[in-house]
Amino acid sequence: MDEMELSFYGAASVEPSPVSRMMASFAADFRDGVDINLGVGYVNEKTIPRGLILEGMQKVIADPQKYRGALNYGGPQGSENLIQSIKKFILDNRIGSLSEYELERHEILIAPSGATSLLEGLAQLLPRGLVITSDPIYYIYSNFLERMGFEILAIPEDDEGLDTDLLAQTLSEIGNDQQNIRFIYVVTINNPTGTILSNRRRRKLVEMAAQLSHQLGRKVPLVLDRAYEDLIHDPAVPRPDSALLYDEAGLVYELSTLSKIFAPALRIGYMIGPPGDFTRAMIQRTSDVGFSAPLIMQEIAGYILEMYAIGQLTRVNRGYRQKALDTGAWIDETLGEFISQRHGGQAGFYYYLTFDTIETHDESDFFRFLTRTTGKPEIDGPPDNKHPRVLTIPGRYCVHAAGSLMQIGQRQLRLSYGFEEPDNIHKALQLMREAVEYCRSL
Ligand SMILES: Cc1ncc(COP(=O)(O)O)c(C=O)c1O
């Protein structure tokens, strides 16, 4: 008997993506207290408000009047309590400079399982075609989009985010293929680079989406992924505006998450966008994949947001600020002479490094040194007790394979200063320096 037939997506998902493969093999024998993981995008455990989550759970369960059926099924658009808390959070903290008027004009919906599920929903609801995004790419979503049958058109970014001049040039080069463009997806604090999309660029992207939509005679949505936007910890960064402020044609959808400021395990993400068919279909999608995000989690998140948002945000950002400064100084001290560019460190928890000559991909000597797979016992240590290993995300996976950054990507890497404690980050950077010296000695 033949194997069962799989859809295009099914067949493309049989093999794990390169990054999940790498992470899984590392995680399988990760030794706490010995190996150092600067690869995963986990948040720092100390930022998770355990006490507030516990308090929220007690309050929610004790007040069935306000929190109706919190342990039952929820509605597909999300808990009204949580939606109101999100509005209050945005207004109290002047997030994106959004006003009550803007919030009234737009719909808020709660994702079934974090912002990731909104990204997945998007790919289900829009017809296959081209997706414009910035390069370096958010590799997890780009890989998913390709398995869903979309094609990625990755436009390099500069210090202000996706380079809109290059986008204009690419649009004119692809000519009639513009017909295939389905949406524009930009991460406002880019993962992997940490580059912050400037207000000027946001405005320009909205203008370009509008222009393209007029030209094609149909709406081309601009999807902005704000995953790290509440984690801008460098006080020198101007406050980002919401792109909804510039959007006259109803093209902008902003995706946000409470994963990075509260806890990923709550799985609370939300979308703000114009009312209309697409938003209605996204709500139906939530119903189709699980009726709603777990209602109890929505109510707990809403409670914390309403009661403690400012204190929690301040605490989280203070922690990441200090780690960003320490990590930045250690990068300069240990690797400064070997790198030509260092991005990130102003928001979120990534640095993205470009080495002058050292290659970083998973077949490189640098990578083999850090994962102790050189085959040389003096470097790797004994097979049953290897020397400490360090994991980062090689740039090869962070740039688009068909894009112009592919070559430089071989010499880049993303490191996360989120999860590990400072001492370990420092130690990892010293090991990275040893890895560079090892490569230079060959
Ligand atoms: C750019 C980006 N978008 C979305 C997410 C996922 O967020 P959530 O935990 O809400 O699914 C992440 C998580 O790392 C991310 O980096």
PDB file of C-alpha atoms in Angstrom, residues 284-404:
ATOM      1  CA  GLN A 284     -14.409  32.640  12.045  1.00  0.00           C
ATOM      2  CA  ARG A 285     -10.941  31.108  11.776  1.00  0.00           C
ATOM      3  CA  THR A 286     -10.554  31.357  15.566  1.00  0.00           C
ATOM      4  CA  SER A 287     -13.834  29.534  15.973  1.00  0.00           C
ATOM      5  CA  ASP A 288     -12.700  26.859  13.519  1.00  0.00           C
ATOM      6  CA  VAL A 289      -9.415  26.082  15.279  1.00  0.00           C
ATOM      7  CA  GLY A 290     -10.606  25.944  18.898  1.00  0.00           C
ATOM      8  CA  PHE A 291     -13.558  28.329  19.459  1.00  0.00           C
ATOM      9  CA  SER A 292     -11.347  30.863  21.296  1.00  0.00           C
ATOM     10  CA  ALA A 293      -8.113  31.195  23.216  1.00  0.00           C
ATOM     11  CA  PRO A 294      -8.626  29.504  26.617  1.00  0.00           C
ATOM     12  CA  LEU A 295     -11.061  31.894  28.291  1.00  0.00           C
ATOM     13  CA  ILE A 296      -9.442  31.624  31.711  1.00  0.00           C
ATOM     14  CA  MET A 297      -6.113  32.775  30.222  1.00  0.00           C
ATOM     15  CA  GLN A 298      -7.797  35.687  28.485  1.00  0.00           C
ATOM     16  CA  GLU A 299      -9.449  36.800  31.726  1.00  0.00           C
ATOM     17  CA  ILE A 300      -6.227  36.469  33.746  1.00  0.00           C
ATOM     18  CA  ALA A 301      -4.324  38.440  31.108  1.00  0.00           C
ATOM     19  CA  GLY A 302      -7.029  41.128  31.087  1.00  0.00           C
ATOM     20  CA  TYR A 303      -6.905  41.378  34.874  1.00  0.00           C
ATOM     21  CA  ILE A 304      -3.104  41.812  34.967  1.00  0.00           C
ATOM     22  CA  LEU A 305      -3.222  44.268  32.083  1.00  0.00           C
ATOM     23  CA  GLU A 306      -5.818  46.386  33.838  1.00  0.00           C
ATOM     24  CA  MET A 307      -4.271  46.310  37.312  1.00  0.00           C
ATOM     25  CA  TYR A 308      -0.521  46.027  36.838  1.00  0.00           C
ATOM     26  CA  ALA A 309       0.464  46.750  33.213  1.00  0.00           C
ATOM     27  CA  ILE A 310       2.642  49.782  33.843  1.00  0.00           C
ATOM     28  CA  GLY A 311       4.630  48.263  36.715  1.00  0.00           C
ATOM     29  CA  GLN A 312       5.136  45.010  34.829  1.00  0.00           C
ATOM     30  CA  LEU A 313       6.246  46.789  31.634  1.00  0.00           C
ATOM     31  CA  THR A 314       8.675  48.961  33.563  1.00  0.00           C
ATOM     32  CA  ARG A 315      10.186  45.974  35.350  1.00  0.00           C
ATOM     33  CA  VAL A 316      10.578  43.911  32.187  1.00  0.00           C
ATOM     34  CA  ASN A 317      12.103  46.741  30.200  1.00  0.00           C
ATOM     35  CA  ARG A 318      14.483  47.724  32.996  1.00  0.00           C
ATOM     36  CA  GLY A 319      15.769  44.128  33.066  1.00  0.00           C
ATOM     37  CA  TYR A 320      16.281  43.885  29.303  1.00  0.00           C
ATOM     38  CA  ARG A 321      17.877  47.351  29.145  1.00  0.00           C
ATOM     39  CA  GLN A 322      20.593  46.332  31.566  1.00  0.00           C
ATOM     40  CA  LYS A 323      21.160  43.036  29.792  1.00  0.00           C
ATOM     41  CA  ALA A 324      21.336  44.812  26.419  1.00  0.00           C
ATOM     42  CA  LEU A 325      23.969  47.235  27.708  1.00  0.00           C
ATOM     43  CA  ASP A 326      26.049  44.509  29.363  1.00  0.00           C
ATOM     44  CA  THR A 327      25.810  42.190  26.369  1.00  0.00           C
ATOM     45  CA  GLY A 328      26.656  45.026  23.943  1.00  0.00           C
ATOM     46  CA  ALA A 329      29.779  45.885  25.948  1.00  0.00           C
ATOM     47  CA  TRP A 330      30.839  42.235  26.107  1.00  0.00           C
ATOM     48  CA  ILE A 331      30.322  41.822  22.354  1.00  0.00           C
ATOM     49  CA  ASP A 332      32.560  44.835  21.689  1.00  0.00           C
ATOM     50  CA  GLU A 333      35.182  43.628  24.130  1.00  0.00           C
ATOM     51  CA  THR A 334      35.356  40.004  22.978  1.00  0.00           C
ATOM     52  CA  LEU A 335      34.424  40.129  19.280  1.00  0.00           C
ATOM     53  CA  GLY A 336      34.662  43.822  18.363  1.00  0.00           C
ATOM     54  CA  GLU A 337      37.775  43.465  16.207  1.00  0.00           C
ATOM     55  CA  PHE A 338      36.227  40.662  14.145  1.00  0.00           C
ATOM     56  CA  ILE A 339      32.781  42.083  13.426  1.00  0.00           C
ATOM     57  CA  SER A 340      31.831  44.781  10.956  1.00  0.00           C
ATOM     58  CA  GLN A 341      28.251  45.325  12.126  1.00  0.00           C
ATOM     59  CA  ARG A 342      26.295  44.931  15.316  1.00  0.00           C
ATOM     60  CA  HIS A 343      22.530  45.452  15.157  1.00  0.00           C
ATOM     61  CA  GLY A 344      19.916  45.395  17.902  1.00  0.00           C
ATOM     62  CA  GLY A 345      20.106  46.061  21.609  1.00  0.00           C
ATOM     63  CA  GLN A 346      17.560  48.907  21.712  1.00  0.00           C
ATOM     64  CA  ALA A 347      14.405  46.831  21.923  1.00  0.00           C
ATOM     65  CA  GLY A 348      13.469  43.202  22.417  1.00  0.00           C
ATOM     66  CA  PHE A 349      16.371  40.890  23.197  1.00  0.00           C
ATOM     67  CA  TYR A 350      18.425  40.182  20.102  1.00  0.00           C
ATOM     68  CA  TYR A 351      21.760  41.255  18.722  1.00  0.00           C
ATOM     69  CA  TYR A 352      22.577  40.460  15.111  1.00  0.00           C
ATOM     70  CA  LEU A 353      26.263  40.309  14.256  1.00  0.00           C
ATOM     71  CA  THR A 354      28.119  40.407  10.945  1.00  0.00           C
ATOM     72  CA  PHE A 355      31.653  39.031  11.001  1.00  0.00           C
ATOM     73  CA  ASP A 356      34.315  40.380   8.617  1.00  0.00           C
ATOM     74  CA  THR A 357      35.566  36.993   7.476  1.00  0.00           C
ATOM     75  CA  ILE A 358      34.461  34.298   9.936  1.00  0.00           C
ATOM     76  CA  GLU A 359      31.713  32.015   8.650  1.00  0.00           C
ATOM     77  CA  THR A 360      28.977  31.089  11.111  1.00  0.00           C
ATOM     78  CA  HIS A 361      26.759  28.582   9.289  1.00  0.00           C
ATOM     79  CA  ASP A 362      26.223  25.105  10.671  1.00  0.00           C
ATOM     80  CA  GLU A 363      29.024  23.524   8.639  1.00  0.00           C
ATOM     81  CA  SER A 364      31.532  26.221   9.583  1.00  0.00           C
ATOM     82  CA  ASP A 365      34.513  25.690  11.895  1.00  0.00           C
ATOM     83  CA  PHE A 366      33.109  28.431  14.133  1.00  0.00           C
ATOM     84  CA  PHE A 367      29.796  26.599  14.549  1.00  0.00           C
ATOM     85  CA  ARG A 368      31.532  23.235  14.994  1.00  0.00           C
ATOM     86  CA  PHE A 369      33.760  24.678  17.697  1.00  0.00           C
ATOM     87  CA  LEU A 370      30.776  26.062  19.605  1.00  0.00           C
ATOM     88  CA  THR A 371      28.726  22.887  19.277  1.00  0.00           C
ATOM     89  CA  ARG A 372      31.823  20.759  20.001  1.00  0.00           C
ATOM     90  CA  THR A 373      31.540  18.808  16.780  1.00  0.00           C
ATOM     91  CA  THR A 374      35.018  19.455  15.326  1.00  0.00           C
ATOM     92  CA  GLY A 375      36.010  15.798  15.824  1.00  0.00           C
ATOM     93  CA  LYS A 376      39.076  16.981  17.766  1.00  0.00           C
ATOM     94  CA  PRO A 377      39.008  15.732  21.361  1.00  0.00           C
ATOM     95  CA  GLU A 378      41.038  18.710  22.642  1.00  0.00           C
ATOM     96  CA  ILE A 379      38.290  21.075  21.398  1.00  0.00           C
ATOM     97  CA  ASP A 380      35.195  18.923  21.844  1.00  0.00           C
ATOM     98  CA  GLY A 381      36.097  17.251  25.134  1.00  0.00           C
ATOM     99  CA  PRO A 382      35.349  13.601  25.904  1.00  0.00           C
ATOM    100  CA  PRO A 383      32.304  12.201  24.031  1.00  0.00           C
ATOM    101  CA  ASP A 384      30.346  11.587  27.244  1.00  0.00           C
ATOM    102  CA  ASN A 385      31.291  14.908  28.864  1.00  0.00           C
ATOM    103  CA  LYS A 386      31.731  17.489  26.129  1.00  0.00           C
ATOM    104  CA  HIS A 387      33.058  20.942  26.876  1.00  0.00           C
ATOM    105  CA  PRO A 388      30.397  23.689  27.263  1.00  0.00           C
ATOM    106  CA  ARG A 389      28.493  24.329  24.072  1.00  0.00           C
ATOM    107  CA  VAL A 390      26.942  27.552  22.800  1.00  0.00           C
ATOM    108  CA  LEU A 391      23.976  27.789  20.465  1.00  0.00           C
ATOM    109  CA  THR A 392      23.124  30.826  18.327  1.00  0.00           C
ATOM    110  CA  ILE A 393      21.026  31.115  15.156  1.00  0.00           C
ATOM    111  CA  PRO A 394      23.270  31.188  12.082  1.00  0.00           C
ATOM    112  CA  GLY A 395      22.548  34.067   9.701  1.00  0.00           C
ATOM    113  CA  ARG A 396      22.156  31.533   6.888  1.00  0.00           C
ATOM    114  CA  TYR A 397      18.655  30.845   8.212  1.00  0.00           C
ATOM    115  CA  CYS A 398      17.840  34.497   8.846  1.00  0.00           C
ATOM    116  CA  VAL A 399      18.332  35.731   5.282  1.00  0.00           C
ATOM    117  CA  HIS A 400      16.171  34.669   2.392  1.00  0.00           C
ATOM    118  CA  ALA A 401      17.760  31.922   0.308  1.00  0.00           C
ATOM    119  CA  ALA A 402      16.895  33.686  -2.970  1.00  0.00           C
ATOM    120  CA  GLY A 403      17.700  37.180  -1.731  1.00  0.00           C
ATOM    121  CA  SER A 404      20.702  39.444  -2.153  1.00  0.00           C
TER     122      SER A 404
END
